[in-house]
Protein backbone atom coordinates (compact mmCIF):
# COMPACT_ATOMS: atom_id res chain seq x y z
CA UNK A 1 0.00 0.00 0.00
CA UNK A 2 1.51 3.37 -0.99
CA UNK A 3 1.72 6.27 1.45
CA UNK A 4 -1.30 8.10 0.02
CA UNK A 5 -3.50 5.01 0.17
CA UNK A 6 -2.23 4.30 3.69
CA UNK A 7 -3.13 7.80 4.84
CA UNK A 8 -6.55 7.62 3.12
CA UNK A 9 -7.26 4.39 5.00
CA UNK A 10 -6.26 5.89 8.38
CA UNK A 11 -8.70 8.73 7.83
CA UNK A 12 -11.56 6.49 6.76
CA UNK A 13 -13.77 4.37 8.96
CA UNK A 14 -12.82 1.18 7.14
CA UNK A 15 -11.77 -1.47 9.69
CA UNK A 16 -8.29 -2.97 9.18
CA UNK A 17 -9.26 -6.55 8.54
CA UNK A 18 -7.30 -9.83 8.40
CA UNK A 19 -4.37 -8.60 10.46
CA UNK A 20 -1.67 -11.12 11.33
CA UNK A 21 1.63 -10.53 13.06
CA UNK A 22 4.42 -12.06 15.05
CA UNK A 23 3.80 -13.61 18.48
CA UNK A 24 4.77 -10.82 20.90
CA UNK A 25 5.14 -12.94 24.03
CA UNK A 26 5.90 -16.65 24.17
CA UNK A 27 3.91 -18.96 26.44
CA UNK A 28 5.95 -19.77 29.54
CA UNK A 29 7.60 -16.36 29.82
CA UNK A 30 6.92 -13.36 32.06
CA UNK A 31 7.30 -9.66 31.37
CA UNK A 32 8.85 -7.32 33.94
CA UNK A 33 5.95 -6.09 36.08
CA UNK A 34 6.62 -3.87 39.12
CA UNK A 35 4.67 -5.87 41.69
CA UNK A 36 7.47 -6.48 44.18
CA UNK A 37 8.14 -10.09 43.18
CA UNK A 38 11.21 -11.49 41.42
CA UNK A 39 10.92 -12.71 37.82
CA UNK A 40 11.74 -16.22 39.07
CA UNK A 41 8.90 -16.17 41.61
CA UNK A 42 6.44 -14.83 39.04
CA UNK A 43 7.54 -17.37 36.43
CA UNK A 44 7.15 -20.21 38.94
CA UNK A 45 3.69 -19.02 40.00
CA UNK A 46 2.56 -18.71 36.37
CA UNK A 47 3.64 -22.29 35.67
CA UNK A 48 1.72 -23.62 38.65
CA UNK A 49 -1.31 -21.43 37.91
CA UNK A 50 -1.42 -22.50 34.26
CA UNK A 51 -1.52 -26.16 35.28
CA UNK A 52 -4.41 -25.46 37.65
CA UNK A 53 -6.03 -23.31 34.95
CA UNK A 54 -5.82 -26.09 32.35
CA UNK A 55 -7.20 -28.69 34.76
CA UNK A 56 -9.96 -26.32 35.89
CA UNK A 57 -11.00 -25.71 32.28
CA UNK A 58 -11.26 -29.46 31.81
CA UNK A 59 -13.26 -29.77 35.06
CA UNK A 60 -15.59 -27.03 33.83
CA UNK A 61 -16.05 -28.96 30.57
CA UNK A 62 -16.75 -32.18 32.49
CA UNK A 63 -19.37 -30.39 34.57
CA UNK A 64 -21.16 -29.11 31.48
CA UNK A 65 -20.95 -32.52 29.76
CA UNK A 66 -22.45 -34.26 32.78
CA UNK A 67 -25.03 -31.49 33.28
CA UNK A 68 -26.21 -32.23 29.73
CA UNK A 69 -25.91 -36.02 29.84
CA UNK A 70 -27.48 -36.52 33.30
CA UNK A 71 -30.32 -39.04 33.47
CA UNK A 72 -32.42 -41.06 35.91
CA UNK A 73 -34.63 -40.40 38.95
CA UNK A 74 -32.44 -37.57 40.27
CA UNK A 75 -32.03 -35.94 36.88
CA UNK A 76 -33.44 -32.56 37.77
CA UNK A 77 -31.49 -31.83 40.93
CA UNK A 78 -28.21 -33.15 39.52
CA UNK A 79 -28.77 -31.29 36.25
CA UNK A 80 -29.11 -28.05 38.24
CA UNK A 81 -26.34 -28.80 40.75
CA UNK A 82 -23.75 -29.61 38.09
CA UNK A 83 -24.56 -26.41 36.24
CA UNK A 84 -24.15 -24.39 39.45
CA UNK A 85 -20.75 -25.97 40.03
CA UNK A 86 -19.82 -25.32 36.39
CA UNK A 87 -20.65 -21.65 36.83
CA UNK A 88 -18.47 -21.41 39.93
CA UNK A 89 -15.59 -23.17 38.15
CA UNK A 90 -16.00 -20.77 35.24
CA UNK A 91 -15.50 -17.85 37.62
CA UNK A 92 -12.37 -19.54 38.98
CA UNK A 93 -11.02 -19.93 35.44
CA UNK A 94 -11.22 -16.17 34.95
CA UNK A 95 -9.61 -15.40 38.32
CA UNK A 96 -6.72 -17.81 37.74
CA UNK A 97 -6.12 -16.57 34.18
CA UNK A 98 -6.12 -12.95 35.30
CA UNK A 99 -3.68 -13.79 38.11
CA UNK A 100 -1.28 -15.16 35.46
CA UNK A 101 -1.65 -11.90 33.51
CA UNK A 102 -1.17 -9.86 36.69
CA UNK A 103 2.18 -11.59 37.14
CA UNK A 104 3.26 -10.72 33.58
CA UNK A 105 2.69 -14.19 32.17
CA UNK A 106 0.55 -15.72 29.42
CA UNK A 107 -2.61 -17.52 30.55
CA UNK A 108 -3.43 -20.78 28.79
CA UNK A 109 -6.62 -20.23 26.80
CA UNK A 110 -7.02 -22.30 23.67
CA UNK A 111 -8.79 -25.60 24.47
CA UNK A 112 -6.39 -27.52 22.20
CA UNK A 113 -3.46 -26.20 24.26
CA UNK A 114 -5.39 -27.02 27.45
CA UNK A 115 -5.82 -30.61 26.23
CA UNK A 116 -2.05 -30.97 25.79
CA UNK A 117 -1.30 -29.86 29.34
CA UNK A 118 -4.11 -31.20 31.54
CA UNK A 119 -3.55 -34.19 33.80
CA UNK A 120 -7.28 -34.95 34.16
CA UNK A 121 -8.24 -38.26 32.52
CA UNK A 122 -10.32 -38.01 29.36
CA UNK A 123 -13.88 -39.35 29.70
CA UNK A 124 -15.54 -41.50 27.04
CA UNK A 125 -17.22 -39.42 24.34
CA UNK A 126 -20.54 -41.07 25.19
CA UNK A 127 -22.56 -41.19 28.38
CA UNK A 128 -21.79 -43.03 31.63
CA UNK A 129 -24.10 -44.03 34.49
CA UNK A 130 -24.79 -41.11 36.89
CA UNK A 131 -22.66 -42.52 39.77
CA UNK A 132 -19.72 -42.95 37.37
CA UNK A 133 -20.16 -39.35 36.19
CA UNK A 134 -20.10 -38.13 39.79
CA UNK A 135 -17.06 -40.28 40.63
CA UNK A 136 -15.25 -38.90 37.59
CA UNK A 137 -15.94 -35.35 38.77
CA UNK A 138 -14.72 -36.20 42.28
CA UNK A 139 -11.49 -37.64 40.89
CA UNK A 140 -10.92 -34.48 38.85
CA UNK A 141 -11.53 -32.37 41.97
CA UNK A 142 -9.08 -34.41 44.02
CA UNK A 143 -6.35 -34.21 41.37
CA UNK A 144 -6.72 -30.42 41.29
CA UNK A 145 -6.83 -30.16 45.09
CA UNK A 146 -3.65 -32.21 45.57
CA UNK A 147 -1.85 -30.01 43.04
CA UNK A 148 -3.34 -26.83 44.51
CA UNK A 149 -2.19 -27.62 48.08
CA UNK A 150 1.36 -28.13 46.84
CA UNK A 151 1.24 -25.02 44.62
CA UNK A 152 -0.13 -22.90 47.47
CA UNK A 153 2.68 -23.93 49.80
CA UNK A 154 5.45 -23.45 47.26
CA UNK A 155 4.25 -20.10 45.89
CA UNK A 156 4.02 -18.81 49.48
CA UNK A 157 7.61 -19.97 50.08
CA UNK A 158 8.63 -17.78 47.11
CA UNK A 159 6.84 -14.80 48.63
CA UNK A 160 3.87 -14.77 46.22
CA UNK A 161 1.15 -14.20 48.82
CA UNK A 162 -1.46 -13.13 46.24
CA UNK A 163 -1.18 -16.40 44.34
CA UNK A 164 -1.21 -18.36 47.59
CA UNK A 165 -4.36 -16.52 48.65
CA UNK A 166 -6.13 -17.13 45.33
CA UNK A 167 -5.29 -20.83 45.40
CA UNK A 168 -6.30 -21.28 49.05
CA UNK A 169 -9.32 -18.97 49.26
CA UNK A 170 -10.82 -19.69 45.85
CA UNK A 171 -9.46 -22.85 44.20
CA UNK A 172 -9.17 -25.01 47.32
CA UNK A 173 -12.23 -23.78 49.20
CA UNK A 174 -14.52 -23.96 46.15
CA UNK A 175 -13.16 -27.37 45.17
CA UNK A 176 -13.55 -28.82 48.66
CA UNK A 177 -17.13 -27.59 48.97
CA UNK A 178 -18.12 -28.93 45.56
CA UNK A 179 -16.47 -32.28 46.34
CA UNK A 180 -18.57 -32.52 49.51
CA UNK A 181 -21.79 -31.89 47.55
CA UNK A 182 -20.85 -34.56 45.00
CA UNK A 183 -19.71 -37.14 47.54
CA UNK A 184 -22.98 -36.97 49.49
CA UNK A 185 -24.78 -38.13 46.32
CA UNK A 186 -22.74 -41.33 46.34
CA UNK A 187 -23.97 -42.47 49.77
CA UNK A 188 -26.18 -45.50 49.22
CA UNK A 189 -29.16 -44.49 51.36
CA UNK A 190 -32.79 -45.67 51.11
CA UNK A 191 -35.11 -43.19 49.42
CA UNK A 192 -38.34 -44.01 51.28
CA UNK A 193 -37.97 -46.63 54.06
CA UNK A 194 -35.17 -46.70 56.62
FE1 LIG B 1 -27.87 -25.90 30.72
PDB file of C-alpha atoms and ligand atoms in Angstrom:
ATOM      1  CA  UNK A   1       0.000   0.000   0.000  1.00  0.00           C
ATOM      2  CA  UNK A   2       1.512   3.368  -0.987  1.00  0.00           C
ATOM      3  CA  UNK A   3       1.724   6.269   1.449  1.00  0.00           C
ATOM      4  CA  UNK A   4      -1.301   8.100   0.022  1.00  0.00           C
ATOM      5  CA  UNK A   5      -3.504   5.009   0.174  1.00  0.00           C
ATOM      6  CA  UNK A   6      -2.230   4.302   3.688  1.00  0.00           C
ATOM      7  CA  UNK A   7      -3.128   7.798   4.841  1.00  0.00           C
ATOM      8  CA  UNK A   8      -6.547   7.620   3.122  1.00  0.00           C
ATOM      9  CA  UNK A   9      -7.258   4.388   5.000  1.00  0.00           C
ATOM     10  CA  UNK A  10      -6.258   5.890   8.380  1.00  0.00           C
ATOM     11  CA  UNK A  11      -8.699   8.733   7.826  1.00  0.00           C
ATOM     12  CA  UNK A  12     -11.557   6.489   6.758  1.00  0.00           C
ATOM     13  CA  UNK A  13     -13.772   4.367   8.963  1.00  0.00           C
ATOM     14  CA  UNK A  14     -12.820   1.181   7.140  1.00  0.00           C
ATOM     15  CA  UNK A  15     -11.775  -1.471   9.691  1.00  0.00           C
ATOM     16  CA  UNK A  16      -8.293  -2.967   9.185  1.00  0.00           C
ATOM     17  CA  UNK A  17      -9.263  -6.555   8.544  1.00  0.00           C
ATOM     18  CA  UNK A  18      -7.297  -9.827   8.398  1.00  0.00           C
ATOM     19  CA  UNK A  19      -4.366  -8.597  10.456  1.00  0.00           C
ATOM     20  CA  UNK A  20      -1.670 -11.116  11.329  1.00  0.00           C
ATOM     21  CA  UNK A  21       1.626 -10.527  13.060  1.00  0.00           C
ATOM     22  CA  UNK A  22       4.422 -12.064  15.052  1.00  0.00           C
ATOM     23  CA  UNK A  23       3.801 -13.607  18.477  1.00  0.00           C
ATOM     24  CA  UNK A  24       4.771 -10.817  20.899  1.00  0.00           C
ATOM     25  CA  UNK A  25       5.142 -12.939  24.034  1.00  0.00           C
ATOM     26  CA  UNK A  26       5.897 -16.648  24.174  1.00  0.00           C
ATOM     27  CA  UNK A  27       3.911 -18.957  26.439  1.00  0.00           C
ATOM     28  CA  UNK A  28       5.954 -19.774  29.540  1.00  0.00           C
ATOM     29  CA  UNK A  29       7.603 -16.360  29.820  1.00  0.00           C
ATOM     30  CA  UNK A  30       6.918 -13.359  32.058  1.00  0.00           C
ATOM     31  CA  UNK A  31       7.299  -9.659  31.369  1.00  0.00           C
ATOM     32  CA  UNK A  32       8.847  -7.323  33.937  1.00  0.00           C
ATOM     33  CA  UNK A  33       5.953  -6.093  36.081  1.00  0.00           C
ATOM     34  CA  UNK A  34       6.616  -3.872  39.117  1.00  0.00           C
ATOM     35  CA  UNK A  35       4.671  -5.869  41.690  1.00  0.00           C
ATOM     36  CA  UNK A  36       7.467  -6.480  44.179  1.00  0.00           C
ATOM     37  CA  UNK A  37       8.138 -10.089  43.177  1.00  0.00           C
ATOM     38  CA  UNK A  38      11.208 -11.487  41.417  1.00  0.00           C
ATOM     39  CA  UNK A  39      10.922 -12.707  37.818  1.00  0.00           C
ATOM     40  CA  UNK A  40      11.740 -16.219  39.074  1.00  0.00           C
ATOM     41  CA  UNK A  41       8.900 -16.165  41.614  1.00  0.00           C
ATOM     42  CA  UNK A  42       6.436 -14.831  39.043  1.00  0.00           C
ATOM     43  CA  UNK A  43       7.535 -17.366  36.433  1.00  0.00           C
ATOM     44  CA  UNK A  44       7.149 -20.208  38.935  1.00  0.00           C
ATOM     45  CA  UNK A  45       3.695 -19.018  40.001  1.00  0.00           C
ATOM     46  CA  UNK A  46       2.565 -18.714  36.369  1.00  0.00           C
ATOM     47  CA  UNK A  47       3.641 -22.288  35.666  1.00  0.00           C
ATOM     48  CA  UNK A  48       1.717 -23.619  38.648  1.00  0.00           C
ATOM     49  CA  UNK A  49      -1.305 -21.429  37.909  1.00  0.00           C
ATOM     50  CA  UNK A  50      -1.418 -22.502  34.264  1.00  0.00           C
ATOM     51  CA  UNK A  51      -1.516 -26.158  35.278  1.00  0.00           C
ATOM     52  CA  UNK A  52      -4.407 -25.455  37.649  1.00  0.00           C
ATOM     53  CA  UNK A  53      -6.030 -23.305  34.949  1.00  0.00           C
ATOM     54  CA  UNK A  54      -5.817 -26.088  32.350  1.00  0.00           C
ATOM     55  CA  UNK A  55      -7.200 -28.687  34.758  1.00  0.00           C
ATOM     56  CA  UNK A  56      -9.962 -26.320  35.892  1.00  0.00           C
ATOM     57  CA  UNK A  57     -10.999 -25.711  32.277  1.00  0.00           C
ATOM     58  CA  UNK A  58     -11.263 -29.465  31.806  1.00  0.00           C
ATOM     59  CA  UNK A  59     -13.258 -29.765  35.059  1.00  0.00           C
ATOM     60  CA  UNK A  60     -15.590 -27.033  33.827  1.00  0.00           C
ATOM     61  CA  UNK A  61     -16.049 -28.964  30.566  1.00  0.00           C
ATOM     62  CA  UNK A  62     -16.752 -32.179  32.489  1.00  0.00           C
ATOM     63  CA  UNK A  63     -19.371 -30.394  34.574  1.00  0.00           C
ATOM     64  CA  UNK A  64     -21.163 -29.109  31.476  1.00  0.00           C
ATOM     65  CA  UNK A  65     -20.949 -32.516  29.761  1.00  0.00           C
ATOM     66  CA  UNK A  66     -22.447 -34.257  32.776  1.00  0.00           C
ATOM     67  CA  UNK A  67     -25.029 -31.492  33.276  1.00  0.00           C
ATOM     68  CA  UNK A  68     -26.215 -32.229  29.734  1.00  0.00           C
ATOM     69  CA  UNK A  69     -25.913 -36.025  29.844  1.00  0.00           C
ATOM     70  CA  UNK A  70     -27.476 -36.515  33.297  1.00  0.00           C
ATOM     71  CA  UNK A  71     -30.317 -39.042  33.471  1.00  0.00           C
ATOM     72  CA  UNK A  72     -32.418 -41.056  35.912  1.00  0.00           C
ATOM     73  CA  UNK A  73     -34.627 -40.397  38.954  1.00  0.00           C
ATOM     74  CA  UNK A  74     -32.438 -37.570  40.272  1.00  0.00           C
ATOM     75  CA  UNK A  75     -32.025 -35.945  36.880  1.00  0.00           C
ATOM     76  CA  UNK A  76     -33.439 -32.563  37.766  1.00  0.00           C
ATOM     77  CA  UNK A  77     -31.489 -31.830  40.927  1.00  0.00           C
ATOM     78  CA  UNK A  78     -28.209 -33.153  39.517  1.00  0.00           C
ATOM     79  CA  UNK A  79     -28.767 -31.293  36.249  1.00  0.00           C
ATOM     80  CA  UNK A  80     -29.114 -28.054  38.241  1.00  0.00           C
ATOM     81  CA  UNK A  81     -26.341 -28.802  40.755  1.00  0.00           C
ATOM     82  CA  UNK A  82     -23.749 -29.607  38.092  1.00  0.00           C
ATOM     83  CA  UNK A  83     -24.556 -26.405  36.241  1.00  0.00           C
ATOM     84  CA  UNK A  84     -24.152 -24.388  39.451  1.00  0.00           C
ATOM     85  CA  UNK A  85     -20.748 -25.970  40.032  1.00  0.00           C
ATOM     86  CA  UNK A  86     -19.823 -25.323  36.385  1.00  0.00           C
ATOM     87  CA  UNK A  87     -20.650 -21.647  36.830  1.00  0.00           C
ATOM     88  CA  UNK A  88     -18.466 -21.410  39.927  1.00  0.00           C
ATOM     89  CA  UNK A  89     -15.590 -23.175  38.147  1.00  0.00           C
ATOM     90  CA  UNK A  90     -16.000 -20.770  35.243  1.00  0.00           C
ATOM     91  CA  UNK A  91     -15.499 -17.848  37.616  1.00  0.00           C
ATOM     92  CA  UNK A  92     -12.371 -19.537  38.976  1.00  0.00           C
ATOM     93  CA  UNK A  93     -11.020 -19.925  35.438  1.00  0.00           C
ATOM     94  CA  UNK A  94     -11.224 -16.169  34.951  1.00  0.00           C
ATOM     95  CA  UNK A  95      -9.606 -15.397  38.316  1.00  0.00           C
ATOM     96  CA  UNK A  96      -6.719 -17.808  37.742  1.00  0.00           C
ATOM     97  CA  UNK A  97      -6.124 -16.569  34.182  1.00  0.00           C
ATOM     98  CA  UNK A  98      -6.116 -12.949  35.304  1.00  0.00           C
ATOM     99  CA  UNK A  99      -3.678 -13.789  38.107  1.00  0.00           C
ATOM    100  CA  UNK A 100      -1.280 -15.159  35.456  1.00  0.00           C
ATOM    101  CA  UNK A 101      -1.653 -11.903  33.507  1.00  0.00           C
ATOM    102  CA  UNK A 102      -1.172  -9.864  36.689  1.00  0.00           C
ATOM    103  CA  UNK A 103       2.183 -11.586  37.143  1.00  0.00           C
ATOM    104  CA  UNK A 104       3.261 -10.718  33.580  1.00  0.00           C
ATOM    105  CA  UNK A 105       2.692 -14.194  32.172  1.00  0.00           C
ATOM    106  CA  UNK A 106       0.548 -15.725  29.423  1.00  0.00           C
ATOM    107  CA  UNK A 107      -2.609 -17.522  30.549  1.00  0.00           C
ATOM    108  CA  UNK A 108      -3.431 -20.776  28.786  1.00  0.00           C
ATOM    109  CA  UNK A 109      -6.623 -20.233  26.803  1.00  0.00           C
ATOM    110  CA  UNK A 110      -7.017 -22.304  23.666  1.00  0.00           C
ATOM    111  CA  UNK A 111      -8.788 -25.603  24.468  1.00  0.00           C
ATOM    112  CA  UNK A 112      -6.389 -27.521  22.198  1.00  0.00           C
ATOM    113  CA  UNK A 113      -3.464 -26.201  24.262  1.00  0.00           C
ATOM    114  CA  UNK A 114      -5.388 -27.020  27.447  1.00  0.00           C
ATOM    115  CA  UNK A 115      -5.825 -30.614  26.225  1.00  0.00           C
ATOM    116  CA  UNK A 116      -2.051 -30.971  25.785  1.00  0.00           C
ATOM    117  CA  UNK A 117      -1.303 -29.859  29.338  1.00  0.00           C
ATOM    118  CA  UNK A 118      -4.112 -31.205  31.537  1.00  0.00           C
ATOM    119  CA  UNK A 119      -3.553 -34.188  33.797  1.00  0.00           C
ATOM    120  CA  UNK A 120      -7.279 -34.952  34.163  1.00  0.00           C
ATOM    121  CA  UNK A 121      -8.241 -38.260  32.521  1.00  0.00           C
ATOM    122  CA  UNK A 122     -10.318 -38.009  29.364  1.00  0.00           C
ATOM    123  CA  UNK A 123     -13.877 -39.351  29.701  1.00  0.00           C
ATOM    124  CA  UNK A 124     -15.541 -41.499  27.043  1.00  0.00           C
ATOM    125  CA  UNK A 125     -17.222 -39.423  24.344  1.00  0.00           C
ATOM    126  CA  UNK A 126     -20.543 -41.072  25.190  1.00  0.00           C
ATOM    127  CA  UNK A 127     -22.558 -41.191  28.384  1.00  0.00           C
ATOM    128  CA  UNK A 128     -21.789 -43.025  31.633  1.00  0.00           C
ATOM    129  CA  UNK A 129     -24.103 -44.029  34.488  1.00  0.00           C
ATOM    130  CA  UNK A 130     -24.790 -41.114  36.885  1.00  0.00           C
ATOM    131  CA  UNK A 131     -22.660 -42.524  39.767  1.00  0.00           C
ATOM    132  CA  UNK A 132     -19.721 -42.950  37.369  1.00  0.00           C
ATOM    133  CA  UNK A 133     -20.164 -39.351  36.192  1.00  0.00           C
ATOM    134  CA  UNK A 134     -20.103 -38.128  39.791  1.00  0.00           C
ATOM    135  CA  UNK A 135     -17.058 -40.280  40.631  1.00  0.00           C
ATOM    136  CA  UNK A 136     -15.254 -38.905  37.590  1.00  0.00           C
ATOM    137  CA  UNK A 137     -15.941 -35.349  38.771  1.00  0.00           C
ATOM    138  CA  UNK A 138     -14.722 -36.196  42.283  1.00  0.00           C
ATOM    139  CA  UNK A 139     -11.488 -37.644  40.890  1.00  0.00           C
ATOM    140  CA  UNK A 140     -10.919 -34.479  38.854  1.00  0.00           C
ATOM    141  CA  UNK A 141     -11.527 -32.372  41.968  1.00  0.00           C
ATOM    142  CA  UNK A 142      -9.081 -34.406  44.020  1.00  0.00           C
ATOM    143  CA  UNK A 143      -6.354 -34.209  41.366  1.00  0.00           C
ATOM    144  CA  UNK A 144      -6.718 -30.417  41.292  1.00  0.00           C
ATOM    145  CA  UNK A 145      -6.833 -30.162  45.092  1.00  0.00           C
ATOM    146  CA  UNK A 146      -3.645 -32.210  45.569  1.00  0.00           C
ATOM    147  CA  UNK A 147      -1.849 -30.012  43.037  1.00  0.00           C
ATOM    148  CA  UNK A 148      -3.339 -26.832  44.510  1.00  0.00           C
ATOM    149  CA  UNK A 149      -2.190 -27.619  48.079  1.00  0.00           C
ATOM    150  CA  UNK A 150       1.364 -28.128  46.839  1.00  0.00           C
ATOM    151  CA  UNK A 151       1.240 -25.022  44.619  1.00  0.00           C
ATOM    152  CA  UNK A 152      -0.134 -22.895  47.469  1.00  0.00           C
ATOM    153  CA  UNK A 153       2.681 -23.933  49.802  1.00  0.00           C
ATOM    154  CA  UNK A 154       5.451 -23.452  47.258  1.00  0.00           C
ATOM    155  CA  UNK A 155       4.253 -20.102  45.892  1.00  0.00           C
ATOM    156  CA  UNK A 156       4.022 -18.809  49.483  1.00  0.00           C
ATOM    157  CA  UNK A 157       7.608 -19.965  50.078  1.00  0.00           C
ATOM    158  CA  UNK A 158       8.634 -17.784  47.106  1.00  0.00           C
ATOM    159  CA  UNK A 159       6.842 -14.801  48.625  1.00  0.00           C
ATOM    160  CA  UNK A 160       3.871 -14.773  46.221  1.00  0.00           C
ATOM    161  CA  UNK A 161       1.147 -14.195  48.818  1.00  0.00           C
ATOM    162  CA  UNK A 162      -1.459 -13.126  46.238  1.00  0.00           C
ATOM    163  CA  UNK A 163      -1.184 -16.405  44.341  1.00  0.00           C
ATOM    164  CA  UNK A 164      -1.210 -18.361  47.589  1.00  0.00           C
ATOM    165  CA  UNK A 165      -4.360 -16.515  48.649  1.00  0.00           C
ATOM    166  CA  UNK A 166      -6.129 -17.128  45.326  1.00  0.00           C
ATOM    167  CA  UNK A 167      -5.291 -20.829  45.402  1.00  0.00           C
ATOM    168  CA  UNK A 168      -6.301 -21.280  49.046  1.00  0.00           C
ATOM    169  CA  UNK A 169      -9.322 -18.967  49.256  1.00  0.00           C
ATOM    170  CA  UNK A 170     -10.821 -19.690  45.848  1.00  0.00           C
ATOM    171  CA  UNK A 171      -9.464 -22.850  44.202  1.00  0.00           C
ATOM    172  CA  UNK A 172      -9.172 -25.013  47.321  1.00  0.00           C
ATOM    173  CA  UNK A 173     -12.230 -23.778  49.201  1.00  0.00           C
ATOM    174  CA  UNK A 174     -14.525 -23.956  46.151  1.00  0.00           C
ATOM    175  CA  UNK A 175     -13.158 -27.375  45.173  1.00  0.00           C
ATOM    176  CA  UNK A 176     -13.553 -28.821  48.656  1.00  0.00           C
ATOM    177  CA  UNK A 177     -17.133 -27.595  48.974  1.00  0.00           C
ATOM    178  CA  UNK A 178     -18.118 -28.929  45.562  1.00  0.00           C
ATOM    179  CA  UNK A 179     -16.474 -32.276  46.335  1.00  0.00           C
ATOM    180  CA  UNK A 180     -18.573 -32.519  49.506  1.00  0.00           C
ATOM    181  CA  UNK A 181     -21.788 -31.889  47.547  1.00  0.00           C
ATOM    182  CA  UNK A 182     -20.853 -34.555  44.999  1.00  0.00           C
ATOM    183  CA  UNK A 183     -19.705 -37.137  47.544  1.00  0.00           C
ATOM    184  CA  UNK A 184     -22.982 -36.970  49.487  1.00  0.00           C
ATOM    185  CA  UNK A 185     -24.775 -38.126  46.321  1.00  0.00           C
ATOM    186  CA  UNK A 186     -22.738 -41.328  46.345  1.00  0.00           C
ATOM    187  CA  UNK A 187     -23.972 -42.466  49.771  1.00  0.00           C
ATOM    188  CA  UNK A 188     -26.182 -45.500  49.220  1.00  0.00           C
ATOM    189  CA  UNK A 189     -29.163 -44.489  51.364  1.00  0.00           C
ATOM    190  CA  UNK A 190     -32.790 -45.674  51.113  1.00  0.00           C
ATOM    191  CA  UNK A 191     -35.114 -43.187  49.422  1.00  0.00           C
ATOM    192  CA  UNK A 192     -38.342 -44.006  51.277  1.00  0.00           C
ATOM    193  CA  UNK A 193     -37.975 -46.634  54.058  1.00  0.00           C
ATOM    194  CA  UNK A 194     -35.166 -46.700  56.620  1.00  0.00           C
TER     195      UNK A 194
HETATM  196 FE1  LIG B   1     -27.871 -25.901  30.718  1.00  0.00          FE
END
